[in-house]
Tab-separated table of C-alpha atoms and ligand atoms in Angstrom:
chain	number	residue	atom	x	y	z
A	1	UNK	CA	3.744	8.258	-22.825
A	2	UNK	CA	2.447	4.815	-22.175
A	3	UNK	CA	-0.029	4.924	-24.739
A	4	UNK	CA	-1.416	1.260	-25.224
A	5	UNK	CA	-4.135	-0.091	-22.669
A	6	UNK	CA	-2.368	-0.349	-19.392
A	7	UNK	CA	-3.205	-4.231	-19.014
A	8	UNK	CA	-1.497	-5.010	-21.979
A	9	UNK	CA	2.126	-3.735	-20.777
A	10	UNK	CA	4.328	-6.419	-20.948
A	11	UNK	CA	7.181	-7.736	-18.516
A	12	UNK	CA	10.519	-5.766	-20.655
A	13	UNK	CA	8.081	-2.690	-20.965
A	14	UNK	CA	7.346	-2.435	-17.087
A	15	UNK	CA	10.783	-2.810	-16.406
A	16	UNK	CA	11.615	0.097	-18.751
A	17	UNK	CA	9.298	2.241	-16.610
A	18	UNK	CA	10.556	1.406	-13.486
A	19	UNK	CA	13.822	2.328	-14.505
A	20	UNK	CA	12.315	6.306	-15.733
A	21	UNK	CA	14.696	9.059	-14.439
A	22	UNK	CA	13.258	11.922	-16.217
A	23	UNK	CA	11.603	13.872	-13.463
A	24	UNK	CA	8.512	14.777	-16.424
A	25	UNK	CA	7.794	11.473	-17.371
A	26	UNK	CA	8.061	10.004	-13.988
A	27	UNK	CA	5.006	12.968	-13.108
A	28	UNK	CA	3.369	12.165	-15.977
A	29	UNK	CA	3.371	8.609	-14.932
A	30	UNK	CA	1.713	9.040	-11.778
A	31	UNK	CA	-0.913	11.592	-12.864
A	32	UNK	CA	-1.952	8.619	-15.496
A	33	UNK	CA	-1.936	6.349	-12.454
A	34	UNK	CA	-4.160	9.165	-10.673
A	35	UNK	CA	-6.619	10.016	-13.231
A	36	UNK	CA	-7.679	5.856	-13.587
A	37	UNK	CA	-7.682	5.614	-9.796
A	38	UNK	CA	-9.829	8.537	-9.404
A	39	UNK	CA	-12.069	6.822	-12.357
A	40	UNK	CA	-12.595	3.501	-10.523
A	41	UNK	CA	-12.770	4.845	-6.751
A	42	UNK	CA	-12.792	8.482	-6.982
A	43	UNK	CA	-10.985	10.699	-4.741
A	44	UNK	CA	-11.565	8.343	-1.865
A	45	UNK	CA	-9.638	6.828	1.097
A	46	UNK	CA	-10.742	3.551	2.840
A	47	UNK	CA	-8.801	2.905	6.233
A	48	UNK	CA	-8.443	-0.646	7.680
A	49	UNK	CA	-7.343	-0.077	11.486
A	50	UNK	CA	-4.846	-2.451	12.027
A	51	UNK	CA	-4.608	-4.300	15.014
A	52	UNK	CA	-0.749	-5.851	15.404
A	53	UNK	CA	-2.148	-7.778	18.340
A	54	UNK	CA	0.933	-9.955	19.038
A	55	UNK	CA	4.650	-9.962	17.853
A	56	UNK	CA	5.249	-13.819	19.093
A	57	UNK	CA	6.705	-15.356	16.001
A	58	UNK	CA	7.727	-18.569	14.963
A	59	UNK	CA	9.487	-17.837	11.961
A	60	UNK	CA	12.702	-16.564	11.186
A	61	UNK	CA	12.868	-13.984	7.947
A	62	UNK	CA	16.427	-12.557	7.414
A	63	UNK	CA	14.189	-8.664	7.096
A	64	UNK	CA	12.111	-8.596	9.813
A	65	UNK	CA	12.348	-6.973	13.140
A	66	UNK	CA	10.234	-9.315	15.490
A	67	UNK	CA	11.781	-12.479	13.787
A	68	UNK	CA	12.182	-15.710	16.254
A	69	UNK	CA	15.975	-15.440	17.217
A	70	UNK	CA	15.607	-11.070	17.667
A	71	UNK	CA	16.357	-11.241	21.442
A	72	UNK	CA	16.067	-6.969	21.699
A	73	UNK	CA	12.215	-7.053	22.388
A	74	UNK	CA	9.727	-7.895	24.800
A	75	UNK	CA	7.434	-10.521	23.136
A	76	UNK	CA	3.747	-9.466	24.019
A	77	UNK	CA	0.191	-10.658	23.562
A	78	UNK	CA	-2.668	-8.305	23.572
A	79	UNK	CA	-5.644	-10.346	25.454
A	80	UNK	CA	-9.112	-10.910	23.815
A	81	UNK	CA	-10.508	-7.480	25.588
A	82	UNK	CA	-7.506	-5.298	24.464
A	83	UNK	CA	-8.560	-6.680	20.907
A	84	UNK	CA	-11.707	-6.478	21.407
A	85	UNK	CA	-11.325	-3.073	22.770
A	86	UNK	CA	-9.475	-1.671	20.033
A	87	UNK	CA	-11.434	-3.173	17.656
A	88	UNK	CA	-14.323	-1.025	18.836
A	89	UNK	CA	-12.638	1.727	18.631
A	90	UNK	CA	-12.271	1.029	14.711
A	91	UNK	CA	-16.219	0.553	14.941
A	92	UNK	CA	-16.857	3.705	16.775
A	93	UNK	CA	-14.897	5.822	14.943
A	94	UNK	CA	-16.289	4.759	11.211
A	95	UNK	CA	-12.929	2.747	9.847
A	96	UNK	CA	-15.625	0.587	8.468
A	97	UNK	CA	-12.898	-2.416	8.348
A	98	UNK	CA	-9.783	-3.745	10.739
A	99	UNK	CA	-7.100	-5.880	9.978
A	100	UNK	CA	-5.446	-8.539	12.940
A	101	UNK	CA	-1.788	-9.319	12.620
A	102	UNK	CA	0.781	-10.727	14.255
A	103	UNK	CA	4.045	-12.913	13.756
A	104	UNK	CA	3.334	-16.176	12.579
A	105	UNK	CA	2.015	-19.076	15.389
A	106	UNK	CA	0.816	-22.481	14.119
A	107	UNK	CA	-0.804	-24.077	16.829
A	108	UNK	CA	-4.032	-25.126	17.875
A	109	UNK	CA	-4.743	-22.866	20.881
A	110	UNK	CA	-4.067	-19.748	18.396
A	111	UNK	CA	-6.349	-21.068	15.607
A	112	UNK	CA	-8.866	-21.138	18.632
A	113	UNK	CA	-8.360	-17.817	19.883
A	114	UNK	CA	-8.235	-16.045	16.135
A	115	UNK	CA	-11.585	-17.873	15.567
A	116	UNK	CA	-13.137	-16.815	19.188
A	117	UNK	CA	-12.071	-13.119	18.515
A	118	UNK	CA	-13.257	-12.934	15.011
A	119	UNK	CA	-16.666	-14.450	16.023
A	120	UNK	CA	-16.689	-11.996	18.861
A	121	UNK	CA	-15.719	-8.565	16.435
A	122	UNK	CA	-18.292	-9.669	14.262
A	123	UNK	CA	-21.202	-9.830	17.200
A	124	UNK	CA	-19.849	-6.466	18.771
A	125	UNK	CA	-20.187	-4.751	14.996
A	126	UNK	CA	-23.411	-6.504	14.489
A	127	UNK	CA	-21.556	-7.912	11.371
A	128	UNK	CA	-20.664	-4.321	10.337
A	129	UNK	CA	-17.118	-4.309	10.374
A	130	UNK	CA	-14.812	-5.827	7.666
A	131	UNK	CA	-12.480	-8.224	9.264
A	132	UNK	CA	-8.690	-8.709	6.925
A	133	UNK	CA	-6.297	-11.401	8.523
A	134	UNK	CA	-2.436	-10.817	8.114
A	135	UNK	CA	-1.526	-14.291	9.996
A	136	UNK	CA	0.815	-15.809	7.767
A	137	UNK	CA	0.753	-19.347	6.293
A	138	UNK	CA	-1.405	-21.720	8.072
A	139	UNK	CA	-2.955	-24.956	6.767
A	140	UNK	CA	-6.024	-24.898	4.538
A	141	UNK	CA	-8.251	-26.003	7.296
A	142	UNK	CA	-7.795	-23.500	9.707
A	143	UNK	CA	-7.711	-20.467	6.930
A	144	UNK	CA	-11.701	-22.053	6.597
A	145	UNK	CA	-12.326	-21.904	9.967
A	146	UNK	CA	-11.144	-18.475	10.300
A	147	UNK	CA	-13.109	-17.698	7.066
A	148	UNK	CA	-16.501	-19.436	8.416
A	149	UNK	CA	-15.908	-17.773	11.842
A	150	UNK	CA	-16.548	-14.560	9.416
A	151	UNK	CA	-13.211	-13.161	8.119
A	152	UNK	CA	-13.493	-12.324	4.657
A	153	UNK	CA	-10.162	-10.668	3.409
A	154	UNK	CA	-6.571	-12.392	4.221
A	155	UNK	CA	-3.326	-10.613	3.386
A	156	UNK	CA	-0.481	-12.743	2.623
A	157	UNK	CA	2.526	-10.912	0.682
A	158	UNK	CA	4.666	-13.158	-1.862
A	159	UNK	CA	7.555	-11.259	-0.734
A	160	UNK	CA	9.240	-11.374	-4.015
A	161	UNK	CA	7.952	-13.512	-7.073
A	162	UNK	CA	11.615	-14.681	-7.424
A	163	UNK	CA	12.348	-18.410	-6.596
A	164	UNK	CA	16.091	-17.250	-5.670
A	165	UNK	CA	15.719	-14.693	-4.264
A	166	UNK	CA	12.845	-15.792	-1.684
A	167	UNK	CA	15.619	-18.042	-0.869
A	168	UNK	CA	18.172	-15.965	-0.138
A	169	UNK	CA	15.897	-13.713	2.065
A	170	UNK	CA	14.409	-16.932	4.716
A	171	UNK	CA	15.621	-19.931	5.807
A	172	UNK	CA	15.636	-23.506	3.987
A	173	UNK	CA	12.675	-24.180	5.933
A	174	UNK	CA	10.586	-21.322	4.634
A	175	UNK	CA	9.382	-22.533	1.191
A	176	UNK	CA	8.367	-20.190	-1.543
A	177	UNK	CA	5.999	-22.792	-2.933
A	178	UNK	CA	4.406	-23.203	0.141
A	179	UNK	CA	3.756	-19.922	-0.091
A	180	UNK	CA	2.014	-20.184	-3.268
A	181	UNK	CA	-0.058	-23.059	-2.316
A	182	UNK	CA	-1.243	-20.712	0.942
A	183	UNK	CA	-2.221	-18.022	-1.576
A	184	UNK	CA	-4.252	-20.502	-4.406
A	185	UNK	CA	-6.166	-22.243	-0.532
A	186	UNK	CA	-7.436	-18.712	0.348
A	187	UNK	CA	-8.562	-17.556	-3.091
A	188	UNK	CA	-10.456	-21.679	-3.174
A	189	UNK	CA	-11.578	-20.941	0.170
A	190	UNK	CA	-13.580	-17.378	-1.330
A	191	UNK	CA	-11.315	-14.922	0.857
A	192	UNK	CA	-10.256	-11.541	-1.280
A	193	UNK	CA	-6.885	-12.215	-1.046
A	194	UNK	CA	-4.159	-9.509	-1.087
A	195	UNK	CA	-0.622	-10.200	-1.716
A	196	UNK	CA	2.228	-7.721	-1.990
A	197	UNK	CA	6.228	-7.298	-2.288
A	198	UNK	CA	8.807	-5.520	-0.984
A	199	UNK	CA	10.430	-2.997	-3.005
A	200	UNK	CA	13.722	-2.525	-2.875
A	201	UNK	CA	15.316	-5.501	-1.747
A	202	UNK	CA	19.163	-6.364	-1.582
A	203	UNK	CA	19.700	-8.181	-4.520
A	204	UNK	CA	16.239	-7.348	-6.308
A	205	UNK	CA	16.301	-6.344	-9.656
A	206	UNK	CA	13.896	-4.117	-11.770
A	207	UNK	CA	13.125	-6.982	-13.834
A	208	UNK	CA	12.076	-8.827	-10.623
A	209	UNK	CA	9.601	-5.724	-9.730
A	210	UNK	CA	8.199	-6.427	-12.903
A	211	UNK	CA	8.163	-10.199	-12.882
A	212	UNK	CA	5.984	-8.925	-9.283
A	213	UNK	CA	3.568	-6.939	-11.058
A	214	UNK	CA	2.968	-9.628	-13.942
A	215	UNK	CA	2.600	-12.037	-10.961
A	216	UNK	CA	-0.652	-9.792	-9.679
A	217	UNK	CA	-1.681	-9.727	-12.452
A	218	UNK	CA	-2.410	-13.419	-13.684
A	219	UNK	CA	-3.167	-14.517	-10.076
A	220	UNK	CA	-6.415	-12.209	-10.004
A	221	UNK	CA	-4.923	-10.495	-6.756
A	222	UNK	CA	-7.709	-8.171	-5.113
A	223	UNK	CA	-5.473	-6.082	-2.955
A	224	UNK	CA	-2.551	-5.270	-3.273
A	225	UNK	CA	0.250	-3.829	0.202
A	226	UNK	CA	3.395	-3.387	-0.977
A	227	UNK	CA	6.022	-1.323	0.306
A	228	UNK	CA	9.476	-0.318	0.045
A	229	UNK	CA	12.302	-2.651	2.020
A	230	UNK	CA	13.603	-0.827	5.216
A	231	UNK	CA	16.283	-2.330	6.998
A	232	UNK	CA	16.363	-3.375	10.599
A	233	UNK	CA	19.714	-3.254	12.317
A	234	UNK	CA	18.649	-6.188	14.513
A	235	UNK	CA	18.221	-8.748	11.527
A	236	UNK	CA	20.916	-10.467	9.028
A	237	UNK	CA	20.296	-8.444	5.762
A	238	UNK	CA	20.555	-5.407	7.615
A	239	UNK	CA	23.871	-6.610	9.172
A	240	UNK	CA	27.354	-6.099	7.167
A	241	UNK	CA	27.794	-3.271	4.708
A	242	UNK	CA	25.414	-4.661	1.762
A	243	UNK	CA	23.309	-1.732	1.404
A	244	UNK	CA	23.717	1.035	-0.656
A	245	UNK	CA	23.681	4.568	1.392
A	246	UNK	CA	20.966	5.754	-0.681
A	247	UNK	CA	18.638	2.905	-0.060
A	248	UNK	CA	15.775	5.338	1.497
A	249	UNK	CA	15.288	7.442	-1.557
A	250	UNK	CA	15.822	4.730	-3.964
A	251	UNK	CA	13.283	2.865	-2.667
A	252	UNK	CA	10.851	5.316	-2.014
A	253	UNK	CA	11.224	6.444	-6.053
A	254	UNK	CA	10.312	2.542	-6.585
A	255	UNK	CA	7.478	2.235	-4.472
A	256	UNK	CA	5.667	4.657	-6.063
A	257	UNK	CA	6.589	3.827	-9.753
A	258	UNK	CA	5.429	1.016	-8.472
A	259	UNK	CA	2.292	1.692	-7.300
A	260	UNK	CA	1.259	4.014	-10.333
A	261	UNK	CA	2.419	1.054	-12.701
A	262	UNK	CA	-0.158	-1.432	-10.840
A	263	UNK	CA	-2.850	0.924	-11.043
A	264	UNK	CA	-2.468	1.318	-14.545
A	265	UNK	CA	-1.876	-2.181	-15.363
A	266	UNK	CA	-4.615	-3.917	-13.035
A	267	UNK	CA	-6.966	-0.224	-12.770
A	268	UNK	CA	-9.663	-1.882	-10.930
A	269	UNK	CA	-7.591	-3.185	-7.403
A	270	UNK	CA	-7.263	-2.245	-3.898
A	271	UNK	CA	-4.169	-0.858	-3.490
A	272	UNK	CA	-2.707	0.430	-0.286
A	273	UNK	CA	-0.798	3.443	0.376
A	274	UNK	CA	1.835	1.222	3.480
A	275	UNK	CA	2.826	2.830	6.439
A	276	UNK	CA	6.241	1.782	5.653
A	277	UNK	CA	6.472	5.175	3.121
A	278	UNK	CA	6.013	7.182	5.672
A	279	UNK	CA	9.200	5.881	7.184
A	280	UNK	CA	10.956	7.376	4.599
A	281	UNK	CA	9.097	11.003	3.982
A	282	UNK	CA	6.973	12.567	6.625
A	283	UNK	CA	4.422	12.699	3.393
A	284	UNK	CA	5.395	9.049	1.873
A	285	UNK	CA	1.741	7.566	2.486
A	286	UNK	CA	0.209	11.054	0.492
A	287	UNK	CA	2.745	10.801	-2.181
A	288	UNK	CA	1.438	7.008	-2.970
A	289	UNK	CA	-2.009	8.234	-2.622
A	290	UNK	CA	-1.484	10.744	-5.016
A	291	UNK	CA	0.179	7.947	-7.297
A	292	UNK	CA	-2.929	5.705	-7.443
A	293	UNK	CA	-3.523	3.910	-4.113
A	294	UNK	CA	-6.565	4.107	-2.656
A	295	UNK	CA	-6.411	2.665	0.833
A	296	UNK	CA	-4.599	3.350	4.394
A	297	UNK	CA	-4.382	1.474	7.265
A	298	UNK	CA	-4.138	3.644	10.512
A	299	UNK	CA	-2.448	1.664	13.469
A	300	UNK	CA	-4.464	1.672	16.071
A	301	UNK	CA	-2.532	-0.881	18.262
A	302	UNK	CA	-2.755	0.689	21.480
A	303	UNK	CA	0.608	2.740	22.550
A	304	UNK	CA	2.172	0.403	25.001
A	305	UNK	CA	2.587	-2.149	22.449
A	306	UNK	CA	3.875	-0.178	19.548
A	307	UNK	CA	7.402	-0.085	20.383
A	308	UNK	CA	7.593	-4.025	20.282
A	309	UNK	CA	6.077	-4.215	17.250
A	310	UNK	CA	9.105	-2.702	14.769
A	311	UNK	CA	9.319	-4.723	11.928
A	312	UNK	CA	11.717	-2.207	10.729
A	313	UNK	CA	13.460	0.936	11.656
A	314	UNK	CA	11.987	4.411	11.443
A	315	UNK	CA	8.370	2.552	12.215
A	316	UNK	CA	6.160	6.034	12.136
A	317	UNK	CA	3.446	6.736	14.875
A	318	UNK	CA	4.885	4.764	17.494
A	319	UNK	CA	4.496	7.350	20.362
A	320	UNK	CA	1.115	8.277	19.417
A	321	UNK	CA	-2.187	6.937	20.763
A	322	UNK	CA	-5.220	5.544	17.882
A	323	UNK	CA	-6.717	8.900	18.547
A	324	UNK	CA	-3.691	10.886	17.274
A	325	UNK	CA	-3.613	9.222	14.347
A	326	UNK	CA	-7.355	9.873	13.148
A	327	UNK	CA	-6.777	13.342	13.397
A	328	UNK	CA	-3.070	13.020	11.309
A	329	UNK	CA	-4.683	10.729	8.682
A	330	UNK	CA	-7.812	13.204	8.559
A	331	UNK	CA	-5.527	16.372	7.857
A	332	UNK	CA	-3.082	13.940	6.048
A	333	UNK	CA	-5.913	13.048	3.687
A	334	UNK	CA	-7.751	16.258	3.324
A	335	UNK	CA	-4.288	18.242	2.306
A	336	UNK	CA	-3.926	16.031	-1.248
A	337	UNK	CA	-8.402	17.194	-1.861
A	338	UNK	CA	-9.413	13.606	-0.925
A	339	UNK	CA	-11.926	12.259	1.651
A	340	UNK	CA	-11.880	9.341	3.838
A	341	UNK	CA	-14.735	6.976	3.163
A	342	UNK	CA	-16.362	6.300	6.886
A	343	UNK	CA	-18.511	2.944	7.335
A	344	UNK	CA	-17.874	1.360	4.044
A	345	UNK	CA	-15.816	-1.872	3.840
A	346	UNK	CA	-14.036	-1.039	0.557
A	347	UNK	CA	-14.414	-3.642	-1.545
A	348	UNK	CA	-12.438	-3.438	-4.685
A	349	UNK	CA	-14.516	-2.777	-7.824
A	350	UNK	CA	-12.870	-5.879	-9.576
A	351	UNK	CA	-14.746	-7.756	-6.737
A	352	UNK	CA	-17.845	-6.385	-7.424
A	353	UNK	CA	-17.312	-7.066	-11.212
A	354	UNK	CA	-16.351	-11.116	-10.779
A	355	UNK	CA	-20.076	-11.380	-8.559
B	401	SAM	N1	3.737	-12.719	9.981
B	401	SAM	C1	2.859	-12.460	8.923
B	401	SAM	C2	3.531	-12.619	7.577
B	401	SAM	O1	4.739	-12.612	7.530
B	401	SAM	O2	2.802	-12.734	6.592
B	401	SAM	C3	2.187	-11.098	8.999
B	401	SAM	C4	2.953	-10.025	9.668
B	401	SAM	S1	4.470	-9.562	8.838
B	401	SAM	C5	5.211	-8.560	10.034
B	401	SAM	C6	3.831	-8.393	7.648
B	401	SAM	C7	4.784	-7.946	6.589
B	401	SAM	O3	5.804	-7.124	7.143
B	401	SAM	C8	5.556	-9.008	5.872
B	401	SAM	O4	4.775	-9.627	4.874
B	401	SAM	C9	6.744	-8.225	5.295
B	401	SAM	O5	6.578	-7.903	3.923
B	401	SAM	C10	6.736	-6.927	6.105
B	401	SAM	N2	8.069	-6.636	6.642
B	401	SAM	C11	8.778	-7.350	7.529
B	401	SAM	N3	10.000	-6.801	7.700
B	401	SAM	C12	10.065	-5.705	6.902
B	401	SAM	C13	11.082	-4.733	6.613
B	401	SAM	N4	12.274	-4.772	7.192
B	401	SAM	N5	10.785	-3.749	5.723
B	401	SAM	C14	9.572	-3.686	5.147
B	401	SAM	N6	8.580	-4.579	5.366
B	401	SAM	C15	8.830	-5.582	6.230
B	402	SF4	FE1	7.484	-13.539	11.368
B	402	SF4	FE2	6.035	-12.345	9.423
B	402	SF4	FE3	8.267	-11.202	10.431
B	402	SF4	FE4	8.510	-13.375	8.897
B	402	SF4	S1	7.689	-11.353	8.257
B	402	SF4	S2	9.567	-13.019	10.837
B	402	SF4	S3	6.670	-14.507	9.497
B	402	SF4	S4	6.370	-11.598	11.502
């Protein structure tokens, strides 16, 4: 199956694949996925230890756990030495690269301390450690500053490439166009920029999934985290009885179609295996590695924060401690014949090719 060149599958065809039932062609489909990731990356797994640093949040997305109006949390703020902490701990222990995220904050002060602790990460690592920003949209000027202070990688997911239904799923003051402009200022500013979607959405159809991968595609993405929709009781989409009962195993089947179908049609991109699989099945993140992703990103927020920081429910690893996870990812990653790539930043080979 799927003989043509995998760049040259077109919108109707991808959303013929998505829609595979046959248990044989759906295998076959993510051994092809397999084989070309293996050929660009070989049987490799880069981490990025992410840092969710703060679950303050000015914004108010009808999915997310830690929106603005969710009253059932303690809002928190790690200070610049718990950062700074963990971030050594990604440094010590070889992750080679960290990502810092938190809710979205536009304000001065915040652009001030991102900029201090990225500038302070970098002197700590000697400039060894990769730094990824998942900050949400901020104006053009302070994604530079962040990007002179020396971040180099910014992660800000489209959501969904439809018009409507980015509409339906945020308020009238969350506009998917600004969106788009924040994604075209970080790829002017020289950041790899990842985007992503989430799979599985109320309302989402197959030939939206597709529309998605297309999108990738033509915007010269570098990185790709996408993930499968889980519902938070605590947040309007998750409220009334819109979702189907099988929503976990649907969307799990997606993501990884998904994921195989973006390795085959853009072979030469980061793609990352989300923890949000693994809040599915205990071996979701293996599954997707085993489907063509190549990259992981161990929490290593430190425990006391971890329960404030659902975005969703079923959030795996809260309980454990950045230690216990190493060890978990290490077995996780040696049980599919795989090896984790220590010290290396992981820079897609499409980057390497545009240089
Ligand atoms: N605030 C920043 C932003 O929105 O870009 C970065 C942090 S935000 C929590 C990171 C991602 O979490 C979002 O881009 C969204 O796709 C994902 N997310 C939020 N709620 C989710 C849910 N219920 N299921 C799956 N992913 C979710
Ligand atoms: Fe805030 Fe990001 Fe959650 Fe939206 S997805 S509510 S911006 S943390």
């Amino acid at each position: 199956m799927i003989l043509k060149n995998g760049d040259e599958l077109s919108e109707d065809e991808l959303t013929g694949l998505l829609q595979l039932e046959d248990e044989k062609k759906i295998e076959s489909l993510y051994r092809r996925a397999y084989r070309e990731k293996v050929k660009q990356v070989g049987k490799k797994v880069y981490f990025r230890g992410i840092i969710e640093f703060s679950n303050h949040c000015q914004k108010n997305c009808y999915y997310c756990g830690i929106r603005r109006d969710n009253q059932e949390l303690t809002r928190f703020e790690m200070s610049r030495e718990e950062v700074l902490e963990s971030a050594r701990w990604v440094y010590e222990n070889g992750y080679g690269s960290l990502v810092l995220q938190s809710g979205e904050v536009q304000a001065e002060e915040y652009a001030e301390y991102i900029e201090g602790i990225i500038s302070e990460i970098k002197e700590m690592s000697g400039g060894e450690l990769g730094i990824t920003l998942s900050l949400g949209e901020q104006n053009k000027s302070t994604y530079r500053r962040w990007f002179k202070a020396g971040a180099h990688r910014y992660l800000l997911r489209i959501e969904t490439t439809s018009s409507d239904l980015y509409d339906e799923l945020h308020p009238d003051d969350h506009g998917f166009q600004d969106r788009l402009d924040c994604l075209k200022d970080l790829q002017d500013i020289g950041y790899q920029t990842g985007t992503g979607v989430m799979i599985g959405l109320p309302g989402q159809t197959p030939a939206d999934l597709a529309g998605d991968l297309k999108f990738f595609q033509r915007q010269g993405i570098d990185m790709i985290g996408m993930g499968p929709y889980v519902p938070h009781s605590g947040t309007p989409l998750a409220s009334g009885d819109n979702l189907p009962e099988d929503l976990d195993e649907k969307n799990l089947d997606l993501s990884l179609k998904m994921v195989s179908l973006l390795r085959i049609l853009i072979p030469d991109v980061n793609i990352a295996a989300t923890t949000a699989l693994q809040a599915l099945h205990p071996r979701g993140r293996e599954k997707a590695l085993k489907a063509g992703a190549n990259i992981l990103m161990p929490v290593v927020t430190p425990q006391k924060y971890r329960d404030n920081y659902k975005l969703y429910e079923n959030k795996p690893c809260i309980d454990e401690k950045a230690e216990d996870c190493r060890g978990c990812l290490k077995n996780r990653v040696k049980s599919i014949g795989e090896e984790i790539a220590y010290n290396e930043w992981g820079d897609p080979p499409r980057y390497f090719r545009r240089l």
